[in-house]
Short mmCIF file of C-alpha atoms and ligand atoms in Angstrom, two decimals:
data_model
loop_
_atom_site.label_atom_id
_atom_site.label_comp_id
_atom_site.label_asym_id
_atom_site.label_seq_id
_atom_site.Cartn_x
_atom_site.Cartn_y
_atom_site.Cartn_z
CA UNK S 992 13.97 29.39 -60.64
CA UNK S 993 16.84 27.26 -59.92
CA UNK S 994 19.58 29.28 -57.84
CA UNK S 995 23.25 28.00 -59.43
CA UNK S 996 25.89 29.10 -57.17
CA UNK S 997 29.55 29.18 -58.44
CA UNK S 998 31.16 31.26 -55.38
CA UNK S 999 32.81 27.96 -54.28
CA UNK S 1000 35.79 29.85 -53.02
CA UNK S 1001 34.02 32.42 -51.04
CA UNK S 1002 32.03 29.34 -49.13
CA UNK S 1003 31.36 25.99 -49.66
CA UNK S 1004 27.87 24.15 -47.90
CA UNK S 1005 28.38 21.72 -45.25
CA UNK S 1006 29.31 18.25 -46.88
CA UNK S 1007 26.27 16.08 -45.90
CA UNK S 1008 28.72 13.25 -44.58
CA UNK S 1009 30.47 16.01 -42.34
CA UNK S 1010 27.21 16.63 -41.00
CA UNK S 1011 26.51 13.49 -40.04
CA UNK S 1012 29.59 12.90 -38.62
CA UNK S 1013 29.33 15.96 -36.86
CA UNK S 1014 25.76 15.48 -35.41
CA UNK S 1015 26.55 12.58 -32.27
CA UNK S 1016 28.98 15.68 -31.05
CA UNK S 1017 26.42 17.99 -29.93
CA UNK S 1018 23.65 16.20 -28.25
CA UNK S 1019 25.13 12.79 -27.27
CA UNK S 1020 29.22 13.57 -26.76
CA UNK S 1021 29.06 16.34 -25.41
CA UNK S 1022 31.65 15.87 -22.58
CA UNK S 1023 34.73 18.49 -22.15
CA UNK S 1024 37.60 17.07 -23.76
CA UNK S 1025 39.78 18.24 -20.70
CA UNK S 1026 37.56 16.41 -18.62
CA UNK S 1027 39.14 13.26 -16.88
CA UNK S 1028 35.80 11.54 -16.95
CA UNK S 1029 34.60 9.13 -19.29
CA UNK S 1030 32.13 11.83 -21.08
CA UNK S 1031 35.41 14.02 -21.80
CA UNK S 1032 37.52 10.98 -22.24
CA UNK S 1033 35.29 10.17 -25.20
CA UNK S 1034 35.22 13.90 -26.55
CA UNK S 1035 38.76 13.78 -26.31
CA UNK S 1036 39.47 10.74 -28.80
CA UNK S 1037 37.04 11.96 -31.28
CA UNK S 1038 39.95 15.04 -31.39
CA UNK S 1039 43.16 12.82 -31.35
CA UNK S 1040 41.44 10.84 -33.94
CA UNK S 1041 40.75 13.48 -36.24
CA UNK S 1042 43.74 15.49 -35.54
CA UNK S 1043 45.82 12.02 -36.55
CA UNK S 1044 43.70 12.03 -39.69
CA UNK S 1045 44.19 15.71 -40.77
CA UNK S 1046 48.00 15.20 -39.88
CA UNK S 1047 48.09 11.62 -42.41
CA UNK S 1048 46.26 13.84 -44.60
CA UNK S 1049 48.72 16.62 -44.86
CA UNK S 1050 51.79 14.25 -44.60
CA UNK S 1051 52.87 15.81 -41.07
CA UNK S 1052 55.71 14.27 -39.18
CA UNK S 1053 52.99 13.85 -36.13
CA UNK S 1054 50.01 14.59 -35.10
CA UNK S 1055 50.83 17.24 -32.71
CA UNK S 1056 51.99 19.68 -35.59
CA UNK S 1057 48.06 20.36 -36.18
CA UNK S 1058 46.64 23.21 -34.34
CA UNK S 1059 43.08 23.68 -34.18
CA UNK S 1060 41.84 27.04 -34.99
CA UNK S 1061 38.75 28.80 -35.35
CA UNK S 1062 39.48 29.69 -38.76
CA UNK S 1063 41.97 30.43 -41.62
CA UNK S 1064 42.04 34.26 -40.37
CA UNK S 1065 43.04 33.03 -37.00
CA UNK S 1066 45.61 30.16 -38.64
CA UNK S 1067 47.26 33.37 -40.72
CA UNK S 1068 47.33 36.02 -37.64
CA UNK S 1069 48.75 33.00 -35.44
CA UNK S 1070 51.30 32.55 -37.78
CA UNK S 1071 52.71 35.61 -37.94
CA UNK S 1072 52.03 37.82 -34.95
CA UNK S 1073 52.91 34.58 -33.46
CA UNK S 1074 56.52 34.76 -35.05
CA UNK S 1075 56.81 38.38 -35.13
CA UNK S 1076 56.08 38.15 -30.50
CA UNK S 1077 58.33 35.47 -30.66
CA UNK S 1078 61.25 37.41 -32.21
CA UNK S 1079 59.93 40.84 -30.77
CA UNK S 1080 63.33 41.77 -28.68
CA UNK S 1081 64.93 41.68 -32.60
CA UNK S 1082 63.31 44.60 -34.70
CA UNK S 1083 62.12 42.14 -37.13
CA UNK S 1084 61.45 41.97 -40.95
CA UNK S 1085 58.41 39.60 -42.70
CA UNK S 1086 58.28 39.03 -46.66
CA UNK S 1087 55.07 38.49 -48.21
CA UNK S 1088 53.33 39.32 -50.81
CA UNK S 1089 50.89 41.99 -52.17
CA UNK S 1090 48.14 39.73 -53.60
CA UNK S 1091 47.86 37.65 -50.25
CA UNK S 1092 44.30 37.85 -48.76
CA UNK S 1093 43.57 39.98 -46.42
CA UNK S 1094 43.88 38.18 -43.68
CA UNK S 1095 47.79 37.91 -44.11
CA UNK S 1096 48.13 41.70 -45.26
CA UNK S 1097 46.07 43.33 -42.32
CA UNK S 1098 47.72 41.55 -39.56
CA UNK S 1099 51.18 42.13 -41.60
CA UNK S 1100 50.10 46.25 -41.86
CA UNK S 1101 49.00 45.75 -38.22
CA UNK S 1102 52.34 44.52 -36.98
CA UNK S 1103 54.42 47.42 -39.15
CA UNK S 1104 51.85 50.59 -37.64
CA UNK S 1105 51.93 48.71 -33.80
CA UNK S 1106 55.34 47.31 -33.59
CA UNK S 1107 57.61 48.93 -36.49
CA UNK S 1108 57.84 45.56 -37.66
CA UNK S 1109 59.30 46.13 -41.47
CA UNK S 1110 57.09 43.91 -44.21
CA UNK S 1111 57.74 43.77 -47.80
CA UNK S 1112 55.36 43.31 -50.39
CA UNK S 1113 56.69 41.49 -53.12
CA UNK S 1114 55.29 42.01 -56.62
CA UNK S 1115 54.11 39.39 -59.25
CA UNK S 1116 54.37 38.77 -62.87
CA UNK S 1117 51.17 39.68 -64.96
CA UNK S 1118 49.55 36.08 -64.02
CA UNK S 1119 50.00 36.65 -60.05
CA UNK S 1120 53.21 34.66 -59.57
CA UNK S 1121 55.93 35.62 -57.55
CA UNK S 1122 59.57 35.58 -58.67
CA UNK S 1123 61.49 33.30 -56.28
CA UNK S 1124 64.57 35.26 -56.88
CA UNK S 1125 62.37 38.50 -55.48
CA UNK S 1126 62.48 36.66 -52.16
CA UNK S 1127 66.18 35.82 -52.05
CA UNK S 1128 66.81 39.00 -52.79
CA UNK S 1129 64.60 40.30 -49.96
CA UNK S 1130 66.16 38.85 -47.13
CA UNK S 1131 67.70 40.74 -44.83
CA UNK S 1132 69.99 39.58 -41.51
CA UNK S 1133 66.56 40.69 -39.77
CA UNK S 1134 63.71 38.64 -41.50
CA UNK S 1135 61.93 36.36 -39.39
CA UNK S 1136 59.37 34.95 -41.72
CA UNK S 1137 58.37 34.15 -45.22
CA UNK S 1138 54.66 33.90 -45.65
CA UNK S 1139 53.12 33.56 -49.48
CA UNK S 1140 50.24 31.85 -50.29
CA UNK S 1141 49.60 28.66 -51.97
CA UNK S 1142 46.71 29.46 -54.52
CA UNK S 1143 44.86 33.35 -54.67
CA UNK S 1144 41.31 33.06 -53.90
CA UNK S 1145 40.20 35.77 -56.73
CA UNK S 1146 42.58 34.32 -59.28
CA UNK S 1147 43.59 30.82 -58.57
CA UNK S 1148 47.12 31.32 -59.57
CA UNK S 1149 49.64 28.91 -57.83
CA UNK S 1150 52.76 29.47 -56.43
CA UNK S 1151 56.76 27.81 -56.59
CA UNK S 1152 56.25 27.11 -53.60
CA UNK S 1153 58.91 24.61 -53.32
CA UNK S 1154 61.42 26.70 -54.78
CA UNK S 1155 60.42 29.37 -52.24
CA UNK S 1156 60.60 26.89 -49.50
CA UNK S 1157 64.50 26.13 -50.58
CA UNK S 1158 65.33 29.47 -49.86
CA UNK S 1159 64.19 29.83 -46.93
CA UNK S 1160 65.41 27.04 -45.53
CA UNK S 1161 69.14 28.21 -46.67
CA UNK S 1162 68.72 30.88 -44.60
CA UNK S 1163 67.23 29.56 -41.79
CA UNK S 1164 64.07 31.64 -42.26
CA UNK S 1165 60.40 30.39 -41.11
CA UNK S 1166 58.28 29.77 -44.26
CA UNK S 1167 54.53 30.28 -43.60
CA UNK S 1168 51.87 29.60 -46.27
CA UNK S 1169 48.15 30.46 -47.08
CA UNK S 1170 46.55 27.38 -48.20
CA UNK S 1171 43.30 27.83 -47.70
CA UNK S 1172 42.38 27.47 -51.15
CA UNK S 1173 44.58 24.29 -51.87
CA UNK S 1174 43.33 22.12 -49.15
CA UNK S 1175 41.26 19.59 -50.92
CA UNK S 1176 41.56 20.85 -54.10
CA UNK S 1177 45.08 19.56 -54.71
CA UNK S 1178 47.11 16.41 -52.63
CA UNK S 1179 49.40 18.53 -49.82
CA UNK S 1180 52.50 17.09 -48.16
CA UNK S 1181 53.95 19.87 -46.22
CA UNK S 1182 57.18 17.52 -45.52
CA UNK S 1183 57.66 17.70 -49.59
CA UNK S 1184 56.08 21.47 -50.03
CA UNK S 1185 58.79 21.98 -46.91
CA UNK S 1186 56.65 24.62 -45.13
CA UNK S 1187 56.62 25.30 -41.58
CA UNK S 1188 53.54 26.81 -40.91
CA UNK S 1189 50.47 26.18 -43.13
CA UNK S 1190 46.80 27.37 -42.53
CA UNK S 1191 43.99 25.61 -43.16
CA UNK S 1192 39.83 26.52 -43.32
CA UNK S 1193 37.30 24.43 -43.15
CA UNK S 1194 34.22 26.39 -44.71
CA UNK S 1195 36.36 25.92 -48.35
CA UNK S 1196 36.46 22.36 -48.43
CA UNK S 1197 33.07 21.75 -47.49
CA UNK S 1198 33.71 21.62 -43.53
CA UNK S 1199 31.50 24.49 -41.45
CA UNK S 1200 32.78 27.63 -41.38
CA UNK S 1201 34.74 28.67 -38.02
CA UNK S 1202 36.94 26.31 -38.26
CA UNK S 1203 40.62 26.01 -38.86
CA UNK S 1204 43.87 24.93 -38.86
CA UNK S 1205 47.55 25.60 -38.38
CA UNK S 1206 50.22 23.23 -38.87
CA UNK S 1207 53.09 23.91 -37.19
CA UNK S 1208 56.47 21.77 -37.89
CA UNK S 1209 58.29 20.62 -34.76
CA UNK S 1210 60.46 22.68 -33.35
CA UNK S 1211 58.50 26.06 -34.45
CA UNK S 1212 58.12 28.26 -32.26
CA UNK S 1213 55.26 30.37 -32.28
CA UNK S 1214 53.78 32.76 -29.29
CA UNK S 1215 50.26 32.02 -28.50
CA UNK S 1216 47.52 34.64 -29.40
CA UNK S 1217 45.19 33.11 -26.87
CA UNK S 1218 45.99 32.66 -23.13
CA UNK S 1219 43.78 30.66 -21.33
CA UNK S 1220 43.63 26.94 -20.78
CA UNK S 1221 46.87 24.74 -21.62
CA UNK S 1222 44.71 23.26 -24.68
CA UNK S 1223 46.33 22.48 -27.46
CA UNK S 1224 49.68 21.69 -25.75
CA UNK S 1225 49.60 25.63 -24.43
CA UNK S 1226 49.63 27.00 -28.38
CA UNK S 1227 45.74 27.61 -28.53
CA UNK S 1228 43.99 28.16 -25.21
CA UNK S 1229 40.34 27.81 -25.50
CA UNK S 1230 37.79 24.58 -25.53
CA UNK S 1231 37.90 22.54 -28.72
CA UNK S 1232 35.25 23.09 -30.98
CA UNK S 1233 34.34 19.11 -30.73
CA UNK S 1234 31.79 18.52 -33.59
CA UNK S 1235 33.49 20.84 -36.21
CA UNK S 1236 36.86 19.48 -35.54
CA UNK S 1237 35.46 16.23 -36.30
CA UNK S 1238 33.59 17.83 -39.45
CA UNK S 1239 36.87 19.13 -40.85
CA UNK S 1240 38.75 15.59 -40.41
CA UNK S 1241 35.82 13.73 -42.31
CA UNK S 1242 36.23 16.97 -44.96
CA UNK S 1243 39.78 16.10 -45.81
CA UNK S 1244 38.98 12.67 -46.13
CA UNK S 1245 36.42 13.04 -48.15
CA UNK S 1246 38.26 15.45 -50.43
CA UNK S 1247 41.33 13.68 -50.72
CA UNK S 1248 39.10 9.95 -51.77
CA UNK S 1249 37.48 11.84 -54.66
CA UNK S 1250 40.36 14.58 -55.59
CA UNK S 1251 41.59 13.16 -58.68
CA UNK S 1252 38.00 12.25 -60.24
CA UNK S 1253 36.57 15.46 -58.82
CA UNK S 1254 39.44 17.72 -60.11
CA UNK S 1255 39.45 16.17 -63.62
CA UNK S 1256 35.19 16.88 -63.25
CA UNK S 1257 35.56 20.49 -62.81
CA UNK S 1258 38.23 21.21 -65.13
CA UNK S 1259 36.55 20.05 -67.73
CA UNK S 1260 33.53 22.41 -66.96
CA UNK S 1261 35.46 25.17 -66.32
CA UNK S 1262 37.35 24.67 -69.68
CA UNK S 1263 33.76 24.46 -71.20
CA UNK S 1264 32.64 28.03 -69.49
CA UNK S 1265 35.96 30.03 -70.44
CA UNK S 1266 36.05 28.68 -74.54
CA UNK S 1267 31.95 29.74 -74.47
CA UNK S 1268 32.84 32.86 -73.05
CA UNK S 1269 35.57 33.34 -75.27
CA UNK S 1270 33.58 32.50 -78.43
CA UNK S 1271 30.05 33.87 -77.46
CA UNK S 1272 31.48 37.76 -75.86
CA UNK S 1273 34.16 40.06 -77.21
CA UNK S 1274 36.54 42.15 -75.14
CA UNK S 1275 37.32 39.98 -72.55
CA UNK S 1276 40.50 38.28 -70.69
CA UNK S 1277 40.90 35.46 -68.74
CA UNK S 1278 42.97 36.71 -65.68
CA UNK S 1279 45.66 34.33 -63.80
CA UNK S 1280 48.17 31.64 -65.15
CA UNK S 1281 46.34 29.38 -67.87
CA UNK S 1282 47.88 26.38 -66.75
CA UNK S 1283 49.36 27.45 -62.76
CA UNK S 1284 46.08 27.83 -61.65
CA UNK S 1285 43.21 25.84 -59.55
CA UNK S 1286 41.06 23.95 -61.80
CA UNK S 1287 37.78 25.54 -59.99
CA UNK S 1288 38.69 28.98 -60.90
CA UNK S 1289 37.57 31.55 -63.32
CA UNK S 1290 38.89 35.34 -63.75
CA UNK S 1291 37.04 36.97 -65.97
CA UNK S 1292 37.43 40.51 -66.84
CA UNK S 1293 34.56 42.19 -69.47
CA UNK S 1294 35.93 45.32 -70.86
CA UNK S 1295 34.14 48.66 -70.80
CA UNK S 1296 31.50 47.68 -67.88
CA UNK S 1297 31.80 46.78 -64.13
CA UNK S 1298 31.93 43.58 -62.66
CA UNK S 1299 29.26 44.87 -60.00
CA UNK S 1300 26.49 45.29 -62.92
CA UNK S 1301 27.23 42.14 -63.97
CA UNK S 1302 26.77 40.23 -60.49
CA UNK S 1303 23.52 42.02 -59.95
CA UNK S 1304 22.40 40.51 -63.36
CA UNK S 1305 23.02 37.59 -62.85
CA UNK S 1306 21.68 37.28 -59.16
CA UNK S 1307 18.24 38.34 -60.91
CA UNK S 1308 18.63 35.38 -62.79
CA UNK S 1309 19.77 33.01 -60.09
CA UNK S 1310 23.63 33.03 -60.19
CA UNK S 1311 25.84 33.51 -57.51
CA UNK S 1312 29.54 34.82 -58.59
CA UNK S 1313 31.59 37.66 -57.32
CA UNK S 1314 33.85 39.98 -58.22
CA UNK S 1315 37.35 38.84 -57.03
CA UNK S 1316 37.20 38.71 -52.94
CA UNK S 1317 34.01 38.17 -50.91
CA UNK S 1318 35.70 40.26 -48.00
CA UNK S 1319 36.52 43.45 -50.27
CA UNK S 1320 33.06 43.22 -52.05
CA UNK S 1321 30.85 45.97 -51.43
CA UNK S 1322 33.74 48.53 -51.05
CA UNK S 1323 34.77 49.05 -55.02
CA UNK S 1324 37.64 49.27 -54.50
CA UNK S 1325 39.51 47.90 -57.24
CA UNK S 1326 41.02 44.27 -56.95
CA UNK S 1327 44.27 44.25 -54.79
CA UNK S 1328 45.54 41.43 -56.64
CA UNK S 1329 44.33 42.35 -60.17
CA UNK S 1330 45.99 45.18 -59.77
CA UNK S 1331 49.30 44.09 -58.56
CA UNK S 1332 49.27 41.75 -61.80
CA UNK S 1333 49.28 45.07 -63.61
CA UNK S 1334 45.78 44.63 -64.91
CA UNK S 1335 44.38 48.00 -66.01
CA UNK S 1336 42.12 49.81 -63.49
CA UNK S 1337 39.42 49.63 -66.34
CA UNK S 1338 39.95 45.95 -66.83
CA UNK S 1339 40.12 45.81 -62.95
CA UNK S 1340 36.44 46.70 -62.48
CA UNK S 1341 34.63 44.68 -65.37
CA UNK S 1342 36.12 41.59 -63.82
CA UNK S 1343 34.12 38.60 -62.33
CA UNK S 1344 35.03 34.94 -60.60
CA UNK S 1345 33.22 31.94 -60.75
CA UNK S 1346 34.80 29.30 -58.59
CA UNK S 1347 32.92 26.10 -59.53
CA UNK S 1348 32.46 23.25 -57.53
CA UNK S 1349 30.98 20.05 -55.97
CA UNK S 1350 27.14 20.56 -56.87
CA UNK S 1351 28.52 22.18 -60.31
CA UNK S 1352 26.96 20.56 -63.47
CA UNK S 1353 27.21 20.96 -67.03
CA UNK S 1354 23.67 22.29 -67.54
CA UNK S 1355 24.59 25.24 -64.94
CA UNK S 1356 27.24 26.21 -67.56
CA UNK S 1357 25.10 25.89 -70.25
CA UNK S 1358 22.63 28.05 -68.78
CA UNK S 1359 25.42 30.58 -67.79
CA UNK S 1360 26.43 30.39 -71.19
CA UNK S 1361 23.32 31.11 -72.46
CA UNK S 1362 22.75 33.58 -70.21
CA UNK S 1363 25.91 36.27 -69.49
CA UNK S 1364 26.60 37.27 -73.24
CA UNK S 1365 22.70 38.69 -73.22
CA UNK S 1366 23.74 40.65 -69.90
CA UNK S 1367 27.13 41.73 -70.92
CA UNK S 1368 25.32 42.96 -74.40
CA UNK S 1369 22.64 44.77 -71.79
CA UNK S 1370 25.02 46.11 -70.13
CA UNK S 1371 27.86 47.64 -72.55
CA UNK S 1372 24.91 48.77 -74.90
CA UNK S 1373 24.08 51.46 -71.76
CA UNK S 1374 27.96 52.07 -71.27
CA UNK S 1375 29.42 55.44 -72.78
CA UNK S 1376 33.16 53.47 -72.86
CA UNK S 1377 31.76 51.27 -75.02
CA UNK S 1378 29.48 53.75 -76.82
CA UNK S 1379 33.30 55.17 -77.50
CA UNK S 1380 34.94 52.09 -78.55
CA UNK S 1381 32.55 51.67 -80.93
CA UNK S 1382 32.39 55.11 -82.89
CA UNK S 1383 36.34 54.86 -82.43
CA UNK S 1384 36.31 51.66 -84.38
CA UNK S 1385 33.84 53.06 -87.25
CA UNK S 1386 36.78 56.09 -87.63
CA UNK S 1387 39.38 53.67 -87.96
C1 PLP N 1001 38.71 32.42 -47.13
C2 PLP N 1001 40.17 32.65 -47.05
C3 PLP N 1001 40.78 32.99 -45.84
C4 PLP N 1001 39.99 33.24 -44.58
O1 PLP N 1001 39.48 32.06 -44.01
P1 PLP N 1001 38.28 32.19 -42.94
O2 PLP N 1001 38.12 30.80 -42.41
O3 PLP N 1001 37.10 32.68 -43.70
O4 PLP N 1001 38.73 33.13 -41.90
C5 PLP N 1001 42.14 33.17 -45.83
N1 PLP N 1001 42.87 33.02 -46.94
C6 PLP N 1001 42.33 32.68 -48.13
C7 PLP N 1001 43.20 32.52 -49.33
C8 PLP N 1001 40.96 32.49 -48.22
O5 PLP N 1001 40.41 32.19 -49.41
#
C-alpha cells in the first residue's frame, strides 16, 4: 500500500538538495567555527554564507539580524522571555493572541505564573483573524511586546500583519511574529511586513528539524536565554549547528525559486480535495478564511463524529492527517484555536487538517476522495448524534 502523507505542516522530509548540501558538513568540514584555524575558518564561511542568504531571503537590513536557533520553539521563547528579561525592572505587559501555537502561549503563561508578567489574549473573528483595532486598544503605558502569528498551523488563516505592525510602531512597541508556517510558503520581507522579531523553523520548509531562526532588527534588544560562548555576537551561546544551518539556507532558496509555480500547484489540489469533499459528504465546514489562508491548508470539520476516528481510518488505509496541532494530539482536548473562532465544541472534535505539500499529487486526492466519504459513512452510521439527526429529520 502506498502511504500518502498530507501532515505537511506538522513536518516536512528533508529536501534531497538540503541533504546534499548538508552532507560535506559532517564528515569532511567538520572544524569549530570559533576555531582560528583553517578547519574552523572554513566551517565558519559555510555560516556567514548561509546566514547572508537567509538574510537576502527575508529582505533583512544585514546579515547579522539572523539568529540561529535550534528551533521555532526556541526562536518564540527567545523572543519573548527575551523582551520580557530585558524590560523585567518595569512590571511588563505582552499582547498576543489565543490561537498562537503553543510555543508562544506556554512561555507567555510561563512568564505571567513566574514573573506576574500581564499577557492578553486577544480574540478572533469566526475565521481566526484578529481585529487590528483589538490591539490598539490593548496597549497599555506598560506593554513591551506584540507577538501574533503570521499563518495558524491547524487553520492556515493569515494575519494583517502590516496593519498590526503600524500600530506598534506608533507606539514604540516591539512587534514579534510566528512565521513558522509562512516561511517558504509565501515571499517574506520583514523590512515591508515591518516586524522586529520573526521566527523561523526549518523542519516546515523541508530543512531538518532542530533548526531555527530568529530575526532580530537592529537595534532590538533582546536578553539571551543561553549563556555560554559569545556565539552569535553574545545573543545565542552555544556551537553552531554547521550542516543544518547550511540545510536551512539551501531550504529557503529552494523554496523561494519554485514558490510561485509550487503555490499555484497545491492550490489547485487543495481546491480539488475541499469541492470533492463538499460534493461527495454532508455536514461538513471548511474552517479558516476561504481566501486569507495558506494555499496548503485544509480544516475540515465532519459533524456528529470525531476527528480521532477519522485519523485512525485513514492511517489503516495509508493516510497521514491530523486533527488540528501535532503537539496537542493525543490529549482530546478540543482545538484551542477552533474554539477561539467560536466553532462549536461538537464541530470542534469531528475536525481534521490535511496540509498538502511537495510530494502531493493529484492521484493522492483522488484516492482520498475516494476514500474518506466511505469512512465518514462508517463512522456516523455507528454514531448515536447522528443516529439523532437523522430520526430528527424524518419528524420534521
Ligand atoms: C511547528 C511550529 C512551531 C514549533 O517549531 P519547532 O521547530 O517544531 O519547535 C511553532 N509555531 C508554529 C506556528 C508551528 O507550526
Amino acid at each position: 500500500m502506498k502511504k500518502i502523507y498530507l501532515d505537511y505542516n506538522a513536518t516536512t522530509p528533508v529536501h534531497p538538495e538540503v541533504l546534499d548540501a548538508m552532507m560535506p558538513y559532517f564528515k569532511d568540514f567538520y572544524g569549530n567555527p570559533s576555531s582560528v584555524h583553517s578547519f574552523g575558518q572554513e566551517t565558519r564561511k559555510a555560516v556567514e554564507d548561509a546566514r547572508e542568504k537567509i538574510a537576502n531571503l527575508l529582505g533583512a537590513e544585514n546579515p547579522s539580524e539572523i539568529v540561529f536557533t535550534s528551533c521555532g520553539t526556541e526562536s518564540n521563547n527567545f523572543a519573548i522571555k527575551g523582551i520580557a528579561f530585558d524590560n523585567k525592572d518595569k512590571n511588563c505587559h505582552i499582547i498576543t493572541s489565543a490561537i498562537e501555537h503553543h510555543a508562544v502561549l506556554k512561555p507567555c503563561e510561563y512568564l505571567s505564573k513566574k514573573f506576574g508578567v500581564d499577557v492578553t489574549y486577544l480574540p478572533v473573528d469566526k475565521c481566526g483573524i484578529v481585529n487590528p483595532d483589538d490591539v490598539k486598544k490593548s496597549i497599555t503605558e506598560k506593554t513591551v511586546l506584540i507577538s501574533i502569528m503570521y499563518a495558524n498551523n491547524e487553520v492556515g488563516t493569515l494575519q494583517p500583519l502590516e496593519e498590526i505592525a503600524k500600530i506598534a510602531k506608533e507606539k514604540n512597541i516591539i512587534f514579534h511574529t510566528d512565521a513558522v508556517q509562512v516561511v517558504g510558503k509565501i515571499p517574506i520581507d520583514v523590512k515591508k511586513l515591518g516586524v522586529d522579531l520573526l521566527s523561523i523553523s526549518g523542519h516546515k520548509l523541508y530543512a531538518p528539524k532542530g533548526i531555527g531562526v530568529l530575526y532580530i532588527k537592529k537595534g532590538t534588544k533582546l536578553h539571551p536565554l543561553l549563556h555560554g560562548g559569545s556565539h552569535e555576537k553574545n545573543r545565542r551561546a552555544g556551537t553552531e549547528n554547521v550542516p543544518y544551518i547550511v540545510g536551512l539556507a539551501k531550504a529557503c532558496e529552494i523554496a523561494l525559486k519554485n514558490m510561485k509555480d509550487e503555490n499555484d500547484r497545491i492550490l489547485k489540489l487543495r481546491q480539488k480535495l475541499e469541492k470533492g469533499i463538499l460534493e461527495k459528504i454532508e455536514y461538513v465546514q471548511i474552517n479558516g478564511h476561504i481566501m486569507k489562508r495558506l494555499s496548503n491548508t485544509s480544516n475540515i470539520s465532519f459533524n456528529f463524529i470525531e476527528g480521532e476516528g477519522i485519523l485512525m481510518s485513514l492511517d489503516l488505509d495509508g493516510f497521514a492527517a491530523s486533527t488540528g496541532s501535532a503537539c496537542t494530539s493525543g490529549t482530546l482536548e478540543p482545538s484551542h484555536v477552533l474554539s477561539a473562532m467560536g466553532v462549536p465544541p461538537e464541530k470542534t472534535q469531528g475536525s481534521v487538517r490535511f496540509s498538502l505539500g511537495h510530494y502531493t499529487t493529484e492521484k493522492d486526492i483522488d484516492k482520498l476522495l475516494e476514500i474518506l466519504p466511505k469512512i465518514v459513512e462508517r463512522l456516523r452510521s455507528m454514531s448515536p448524534l447522528w443516529e439523532d439527526k437523522k430520526r430528527s429529520e424524518i419528524r420534521d
